[in-house]
Coordinates of C-alpha atoms and ligand atoms in Angstrom, one line a residue:
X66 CA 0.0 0.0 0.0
X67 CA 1.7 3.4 -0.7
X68 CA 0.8 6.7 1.5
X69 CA 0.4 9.2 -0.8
X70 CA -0.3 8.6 -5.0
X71 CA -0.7 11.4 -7.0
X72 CA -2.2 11.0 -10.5
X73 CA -1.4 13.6 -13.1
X74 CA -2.2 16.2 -11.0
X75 CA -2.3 19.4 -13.0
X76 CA -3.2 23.1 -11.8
X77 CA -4.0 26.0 -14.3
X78 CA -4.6 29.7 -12.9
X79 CA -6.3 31.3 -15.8
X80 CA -4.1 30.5 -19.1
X81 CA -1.2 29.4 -17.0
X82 CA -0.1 25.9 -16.3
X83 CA 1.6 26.3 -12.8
X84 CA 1.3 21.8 -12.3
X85 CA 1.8 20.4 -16.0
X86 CA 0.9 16.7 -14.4
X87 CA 2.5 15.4 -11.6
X88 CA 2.9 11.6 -11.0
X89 CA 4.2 10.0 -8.1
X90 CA 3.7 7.2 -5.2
X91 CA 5.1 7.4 -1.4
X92 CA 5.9 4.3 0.6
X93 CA 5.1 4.2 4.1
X94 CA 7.5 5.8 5.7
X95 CA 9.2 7.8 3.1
X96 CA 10.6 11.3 3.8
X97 CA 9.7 13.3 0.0
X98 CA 11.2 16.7 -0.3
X99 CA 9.4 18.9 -3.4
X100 CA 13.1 21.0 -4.2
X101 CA 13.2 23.6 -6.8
X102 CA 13.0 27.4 -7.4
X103 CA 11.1 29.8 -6.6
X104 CA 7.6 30.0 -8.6
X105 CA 8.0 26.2 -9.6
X106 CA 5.3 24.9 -8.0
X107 CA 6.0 23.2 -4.8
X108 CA 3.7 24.8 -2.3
X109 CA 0.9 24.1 -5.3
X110 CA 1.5 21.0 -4.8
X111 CA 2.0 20.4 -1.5
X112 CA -1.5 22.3 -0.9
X113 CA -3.5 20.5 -3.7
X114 CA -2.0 17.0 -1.1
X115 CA -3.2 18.9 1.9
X116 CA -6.6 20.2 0.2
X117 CA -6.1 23.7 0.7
X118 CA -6.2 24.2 -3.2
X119 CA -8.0 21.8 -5.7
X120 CA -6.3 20.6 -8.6
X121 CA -7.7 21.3 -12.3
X122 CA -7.3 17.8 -12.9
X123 CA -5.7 14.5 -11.5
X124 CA -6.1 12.6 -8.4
X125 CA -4.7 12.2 -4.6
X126 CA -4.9 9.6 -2.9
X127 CA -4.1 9.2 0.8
X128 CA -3.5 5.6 2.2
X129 CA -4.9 4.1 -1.3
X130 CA -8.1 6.7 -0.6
X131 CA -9.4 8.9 -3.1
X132 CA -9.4 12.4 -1.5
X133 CA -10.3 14.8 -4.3
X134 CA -13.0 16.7 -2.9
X135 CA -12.4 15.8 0.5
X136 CA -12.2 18.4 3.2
X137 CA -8.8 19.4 4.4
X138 CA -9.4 18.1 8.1
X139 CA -11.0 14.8 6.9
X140 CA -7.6 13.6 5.3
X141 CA -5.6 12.8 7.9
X142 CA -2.6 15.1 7.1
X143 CA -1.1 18.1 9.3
X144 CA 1.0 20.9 7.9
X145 CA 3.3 23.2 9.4
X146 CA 3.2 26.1 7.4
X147 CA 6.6 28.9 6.3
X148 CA 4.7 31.2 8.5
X149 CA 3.8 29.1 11.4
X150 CA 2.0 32.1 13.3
X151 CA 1.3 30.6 17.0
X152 CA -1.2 32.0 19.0
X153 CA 0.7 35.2 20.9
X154 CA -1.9 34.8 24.4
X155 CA -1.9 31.0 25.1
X156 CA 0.9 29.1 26.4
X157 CA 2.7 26.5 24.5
X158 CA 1.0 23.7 25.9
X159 CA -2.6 25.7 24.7
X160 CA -0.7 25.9 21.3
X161 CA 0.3 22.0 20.9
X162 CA -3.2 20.7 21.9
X163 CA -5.2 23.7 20.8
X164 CA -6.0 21.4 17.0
X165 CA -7.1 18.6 19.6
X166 CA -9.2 21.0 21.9
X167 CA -10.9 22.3 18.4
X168 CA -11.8 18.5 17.7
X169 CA -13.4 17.9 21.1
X170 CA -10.8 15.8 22.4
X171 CA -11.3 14.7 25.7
X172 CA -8.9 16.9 28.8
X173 CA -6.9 13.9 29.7
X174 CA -5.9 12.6 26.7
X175 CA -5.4 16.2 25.6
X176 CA -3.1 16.4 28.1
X177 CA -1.4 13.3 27.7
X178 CA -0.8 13.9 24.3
X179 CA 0.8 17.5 24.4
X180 CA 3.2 15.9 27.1
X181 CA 4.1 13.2 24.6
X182 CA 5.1 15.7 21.9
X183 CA 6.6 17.9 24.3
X184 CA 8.7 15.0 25.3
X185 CA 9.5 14.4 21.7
X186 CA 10.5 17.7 20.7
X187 CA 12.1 18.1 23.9
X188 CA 10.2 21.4 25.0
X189 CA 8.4 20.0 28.2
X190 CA 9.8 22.7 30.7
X191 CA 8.4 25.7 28.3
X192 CA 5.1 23.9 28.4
X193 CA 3.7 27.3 30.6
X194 CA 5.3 29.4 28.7
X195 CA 4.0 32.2 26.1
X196 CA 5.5 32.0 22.5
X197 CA 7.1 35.8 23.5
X198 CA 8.9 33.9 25.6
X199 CA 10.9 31.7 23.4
X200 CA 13.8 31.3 21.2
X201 CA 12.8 31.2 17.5
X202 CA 14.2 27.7 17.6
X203 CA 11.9 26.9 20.3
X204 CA 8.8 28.8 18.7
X205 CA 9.6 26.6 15.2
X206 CA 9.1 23.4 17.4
X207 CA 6.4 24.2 19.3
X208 CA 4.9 25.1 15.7
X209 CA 5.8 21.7 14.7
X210 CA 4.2 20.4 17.8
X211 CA 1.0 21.2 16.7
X212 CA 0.9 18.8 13.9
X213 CA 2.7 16.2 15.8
X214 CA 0.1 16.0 18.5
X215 CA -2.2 14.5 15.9
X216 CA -0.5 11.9 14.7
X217 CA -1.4 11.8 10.8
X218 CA -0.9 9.4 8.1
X219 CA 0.8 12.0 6.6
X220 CA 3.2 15.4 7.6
X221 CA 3.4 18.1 5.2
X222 CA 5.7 20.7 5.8
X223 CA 6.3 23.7 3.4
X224 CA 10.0 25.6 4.3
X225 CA 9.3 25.1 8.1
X226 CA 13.5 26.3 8.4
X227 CA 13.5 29.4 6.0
X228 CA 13.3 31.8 8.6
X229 CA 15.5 30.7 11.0
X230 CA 19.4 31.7 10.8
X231 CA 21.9 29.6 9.7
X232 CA 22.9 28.0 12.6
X233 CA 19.5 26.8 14.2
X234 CA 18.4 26.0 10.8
X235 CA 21.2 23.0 11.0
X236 CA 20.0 22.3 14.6
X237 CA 16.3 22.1 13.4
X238 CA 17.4 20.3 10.3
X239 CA 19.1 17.2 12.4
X240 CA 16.2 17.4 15.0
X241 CA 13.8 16.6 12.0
X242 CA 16.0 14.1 11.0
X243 CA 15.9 12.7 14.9
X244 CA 12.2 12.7 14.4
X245 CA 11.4 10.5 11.5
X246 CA 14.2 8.0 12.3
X247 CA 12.1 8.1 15.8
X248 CA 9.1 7.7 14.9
X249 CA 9.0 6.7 11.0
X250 CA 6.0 8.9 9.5
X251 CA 5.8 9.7 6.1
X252 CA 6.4 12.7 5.4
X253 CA 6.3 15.7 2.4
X254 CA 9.0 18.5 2.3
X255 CA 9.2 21.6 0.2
X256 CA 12.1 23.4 0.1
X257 CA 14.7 25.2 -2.2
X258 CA 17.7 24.8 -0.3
X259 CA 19.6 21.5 -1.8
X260 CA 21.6 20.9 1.7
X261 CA 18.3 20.6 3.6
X262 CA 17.0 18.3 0.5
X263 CA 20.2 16.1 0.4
X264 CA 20.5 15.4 4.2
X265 CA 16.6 15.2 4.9
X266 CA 15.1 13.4 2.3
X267 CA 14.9 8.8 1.2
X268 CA 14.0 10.7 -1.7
X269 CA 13.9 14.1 -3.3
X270 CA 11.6 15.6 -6.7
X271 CA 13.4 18.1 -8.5
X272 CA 11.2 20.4 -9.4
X273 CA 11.4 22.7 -12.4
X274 CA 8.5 24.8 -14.2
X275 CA 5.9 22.3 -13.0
X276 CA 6.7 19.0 -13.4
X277 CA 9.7 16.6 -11.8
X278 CA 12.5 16.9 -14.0
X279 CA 13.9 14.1 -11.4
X280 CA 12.8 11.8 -8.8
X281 CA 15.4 9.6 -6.9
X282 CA 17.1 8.9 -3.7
X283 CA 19.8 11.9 -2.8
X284 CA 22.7 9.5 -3.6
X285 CA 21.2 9.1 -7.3
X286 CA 20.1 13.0 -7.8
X287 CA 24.1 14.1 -6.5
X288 CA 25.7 11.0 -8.9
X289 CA 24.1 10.4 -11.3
X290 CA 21.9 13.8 -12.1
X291 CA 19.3 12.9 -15.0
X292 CA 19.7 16.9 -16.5
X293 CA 22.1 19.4 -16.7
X294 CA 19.4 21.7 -14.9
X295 CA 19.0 18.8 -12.0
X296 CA 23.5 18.6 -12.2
X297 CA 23.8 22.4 -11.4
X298 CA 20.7 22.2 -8.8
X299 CA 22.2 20.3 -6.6
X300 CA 26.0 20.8 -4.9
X301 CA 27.8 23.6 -3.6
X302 CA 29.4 25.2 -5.2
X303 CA 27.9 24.2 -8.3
X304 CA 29.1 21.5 -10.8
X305 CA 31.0 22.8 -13.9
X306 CA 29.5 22.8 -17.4
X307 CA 32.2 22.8 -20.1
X308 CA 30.6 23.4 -23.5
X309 CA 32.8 20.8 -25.6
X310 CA 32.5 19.1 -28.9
X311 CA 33.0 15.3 -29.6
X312 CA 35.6 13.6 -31.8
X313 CA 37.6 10.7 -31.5
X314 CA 36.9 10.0 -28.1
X315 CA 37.9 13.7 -27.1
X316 CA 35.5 16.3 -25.4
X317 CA 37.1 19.5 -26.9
X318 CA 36.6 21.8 -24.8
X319 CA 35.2 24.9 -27.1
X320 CA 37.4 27.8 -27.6
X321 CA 40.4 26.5 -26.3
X322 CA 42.9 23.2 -27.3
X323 CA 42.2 21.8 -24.1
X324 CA 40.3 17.9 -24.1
X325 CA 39.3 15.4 -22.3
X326 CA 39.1 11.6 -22.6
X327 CA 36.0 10.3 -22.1
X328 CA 35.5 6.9 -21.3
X329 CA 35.1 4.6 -23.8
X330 CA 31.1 3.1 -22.7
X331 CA 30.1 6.9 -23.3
X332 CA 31.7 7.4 -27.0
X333 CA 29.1 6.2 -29.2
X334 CA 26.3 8.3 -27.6
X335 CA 28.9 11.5 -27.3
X336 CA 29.3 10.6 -31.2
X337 CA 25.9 10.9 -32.1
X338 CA 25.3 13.9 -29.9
X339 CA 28.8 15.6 -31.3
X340 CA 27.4 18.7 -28.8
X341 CA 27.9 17.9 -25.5
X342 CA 27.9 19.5 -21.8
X343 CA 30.7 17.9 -19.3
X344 CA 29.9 18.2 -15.9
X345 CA 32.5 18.1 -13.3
X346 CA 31.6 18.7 -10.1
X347 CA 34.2 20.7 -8.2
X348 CA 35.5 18.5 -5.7
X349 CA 36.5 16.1 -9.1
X350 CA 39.4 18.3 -9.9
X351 CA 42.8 18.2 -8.1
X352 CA 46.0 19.8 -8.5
X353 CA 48.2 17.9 -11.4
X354 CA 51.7 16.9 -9.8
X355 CA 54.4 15.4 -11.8
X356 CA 53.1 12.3 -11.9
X357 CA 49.9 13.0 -13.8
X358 CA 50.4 16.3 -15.5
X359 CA 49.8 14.6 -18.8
X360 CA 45.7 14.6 -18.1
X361 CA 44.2 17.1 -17.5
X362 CA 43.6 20.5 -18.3
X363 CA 44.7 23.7 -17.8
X364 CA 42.9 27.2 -16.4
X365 CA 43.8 30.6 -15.5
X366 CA 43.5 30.9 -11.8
X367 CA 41.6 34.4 -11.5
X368 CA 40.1 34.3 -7.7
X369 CA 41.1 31.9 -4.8
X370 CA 39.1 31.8 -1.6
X371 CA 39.4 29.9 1.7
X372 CA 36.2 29.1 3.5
X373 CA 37.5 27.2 6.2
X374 CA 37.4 23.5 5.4
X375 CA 38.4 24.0 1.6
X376 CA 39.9 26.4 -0.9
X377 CA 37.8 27.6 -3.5
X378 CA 39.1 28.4 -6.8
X379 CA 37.7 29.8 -9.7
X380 CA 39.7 29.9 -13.1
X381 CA 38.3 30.5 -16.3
X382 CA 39.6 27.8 -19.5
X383 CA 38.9 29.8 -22.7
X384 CA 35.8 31.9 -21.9
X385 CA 34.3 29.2 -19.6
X386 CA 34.5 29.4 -15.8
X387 CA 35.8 26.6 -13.8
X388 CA 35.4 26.6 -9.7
X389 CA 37.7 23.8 -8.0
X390 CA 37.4 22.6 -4.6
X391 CA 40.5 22.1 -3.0
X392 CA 42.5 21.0 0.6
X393 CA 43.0 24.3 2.3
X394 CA 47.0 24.5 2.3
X395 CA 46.7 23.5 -1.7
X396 CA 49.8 25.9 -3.5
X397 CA 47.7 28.2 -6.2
X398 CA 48.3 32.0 -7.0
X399 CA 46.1 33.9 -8.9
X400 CA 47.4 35.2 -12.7
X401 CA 49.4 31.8 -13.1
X402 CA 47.9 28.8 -15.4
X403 CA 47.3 26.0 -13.4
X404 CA 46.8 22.0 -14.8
X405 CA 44.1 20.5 -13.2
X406 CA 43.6 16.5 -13.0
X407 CA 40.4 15.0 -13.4
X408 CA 38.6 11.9 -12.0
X409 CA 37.4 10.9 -14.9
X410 CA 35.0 8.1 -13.0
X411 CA 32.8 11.3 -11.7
X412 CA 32.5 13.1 -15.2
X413 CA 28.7 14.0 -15.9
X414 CA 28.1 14.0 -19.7
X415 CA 24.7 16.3 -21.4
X416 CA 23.5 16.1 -24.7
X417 CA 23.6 20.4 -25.6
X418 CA 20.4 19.7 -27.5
X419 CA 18.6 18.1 -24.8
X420 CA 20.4 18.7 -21.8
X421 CA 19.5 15.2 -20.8
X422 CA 22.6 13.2 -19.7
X423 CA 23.9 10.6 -21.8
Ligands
ATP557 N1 -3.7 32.0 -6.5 C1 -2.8 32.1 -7.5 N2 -3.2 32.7 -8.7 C2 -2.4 32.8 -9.7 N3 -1.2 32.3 -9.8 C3 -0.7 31.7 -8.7 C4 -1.5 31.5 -7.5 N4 -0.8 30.8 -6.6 C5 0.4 30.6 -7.2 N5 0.5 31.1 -8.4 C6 1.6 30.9 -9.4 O1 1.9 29.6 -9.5 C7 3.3 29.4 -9.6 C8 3.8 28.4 -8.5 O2 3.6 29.0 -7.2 P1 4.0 28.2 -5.9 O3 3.6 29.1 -4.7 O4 3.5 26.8 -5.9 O5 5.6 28.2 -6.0 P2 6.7 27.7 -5.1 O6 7.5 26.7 -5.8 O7 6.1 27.3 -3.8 O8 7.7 29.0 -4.9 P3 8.4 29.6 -3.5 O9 9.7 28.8 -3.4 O10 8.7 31.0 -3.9 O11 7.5 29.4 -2.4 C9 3.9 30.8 -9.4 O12 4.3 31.3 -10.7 C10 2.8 31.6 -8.8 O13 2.9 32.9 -9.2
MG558 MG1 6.3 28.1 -1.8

């Protein structure tokens, strides 16, 4: 039985397509994130699942139930929303079991299950407090609180992180984590930020202009990326694209005499393609020393920066930009050319015409 199916789903406003049919089905148990840009689609989506929007066409079902046209509190889903207002006069205990209290739950059991999620979130000693009187980390739980305490086939959460700073955001991020190893819901996750999407997620949608340019597990989406758009998506900083041009099992890199060998399984498809995109991710490039200065190619190292736990360096190769990841004590200077080695096991290869990889 899967949790969540969704047939086709498609969602016009007016003459625009904003869903151009969505298909997908959700184990039990499956953490999904939605990732993409801004304006792709995701809360659509994630609202048509909840029923706070009705799709123009397609399906949902819940649990291997039809829910189209059901009510948004019939469906056994809760949502923490990006802007999770809580109420500003009740304590945090009022705000965890406030969904239950609005359901006629009985006091006790109310009670009982506040504590639990307090427990769980590990907020029971701000139980008495007002919202006022909390972190913003501690407001974000108590605002995920209130959909734990109902226990739903199904958790929908739409950027529950974005505004928190950078540093609780991680906290947050591993307490989620925490949460459905704990307890093993199925949950939906929208968000644009790749990190939260690659550490989060058994699987993640790529989302692009309304439809899933990729669905996989974060292992597949980082290695083996299905389109240039989903390769440069996902990574930081981003994978290189080298514009090249096929022949004799060279990629000539365009506009300079620089090549590289691609292996031998890819040649017939580069071939037939003769345009094609190679992606190296940055972290794929090293410093050539004498023993492999042979391979590899060569760039102009224009900026270098250290961020801590690597050195960033961007170089351009012809008119094309390269950014190389390196150990921080690596020996570059900026104006010199510089021969880079590449793993050639991690190249990414696109078809220019289709920017599908091949
Ligand atoms: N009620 C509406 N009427 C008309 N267009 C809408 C409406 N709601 C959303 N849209 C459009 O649909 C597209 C998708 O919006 P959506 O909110 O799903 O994007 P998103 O992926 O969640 O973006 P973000 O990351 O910015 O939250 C956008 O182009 C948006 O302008
Ligand atoms: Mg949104």
């Amino acid at each position: 039985m899967s949790a969540l199916e969704l047939i086709d789903i498609r969602k016009r406003y007016g003459s625009v397509e904003t869903l151009k049919g969505i298909d997908l089905s959700l184990a039990d148990g499956e953490f999904l994130v939605l990732l993409g840009s801004s304006g792709c689609g995701k809360s659509t989506l994630l609202n048509i699942i909840a029923g706070l929007a009705e799709a123009t066409d397609g399906d949902v079902r819940i649990g291997d139930r039809s829910v189209t046209g059901v009510h948004p509190k019939d469906r056994d889903i809760a949502m923490v929303f990006q802007s999770y207002a809580l109420y500003p006069n009740m304590s945090v205990a009022r705000n965890i079991g406030f969904g239950l209290e609005m359901r006629k739950v009985a006091e006790a059991e109310r009670i009982a299950a506040v504590e639990k999620t307090a427990k769980i979130l590990q907020i029971e000693n701000l139980l008495a407090r007002k919202p006022s009187e909390l972190s913003g980390g501690q407001r974000q739980r108590v605002a995920i609180g209130r959909a734990l305490v109902r226990d739903p086939q199904i958790f929908l959460f739409d950027e529950p992180l974005s505004n928190l700073d950078a540093k609780l955001r991680m906290e947050m991020r591993t307490e989620l984590k925490r949460l459905h190893q704990m307890l093993g819901t199925t949950i939906v996750y929208v968000t644009h930020d790749q990190i939260e999407a690659m550490t989060l997620a058994t699987r993640i949608a790529v989302m692009r202009d309304g439809q899933i340019e990729q669905l996989a597990a974060p292992d597949e989406i980082y290695n083996r990326p299905a389109t240039r758009y989903v390769a440069s998506f996902v990574g930081s900083p981003p994978m290189n694209m080298l514009d090249c041009t096929f022949a004799d099992g060279l990629a000539h890199i365009d506009g300079t005499l620089s090549n590289i060998a691609l292996p031998a399984h890819l040649h017939e498809v580069a071939a037939a393609a003769h345009h094609i995109t190679v992606g190296i991710r940055p972290e794929s490039l090293t410093l050539a020393d004498a023993s492999n200065t042979k391979f590899g190619i060569d760039a102009k190292i224009e900026v270098v920066e250290l961020t801590g736990p690597e050195l960033v360096v961007t170089a351009t190769i012809g008119k094309q930009r390269l950014t190389v990841s390196l150990p921080p004590r690596s020996q570059v200077s900026v104006g010199t050319t510089q021969r880079f080695a590449i793993d050639v096991s991690a190249l990414h290869v696109f078809d220019r015409a289709t920017d599908k990889r091949i």
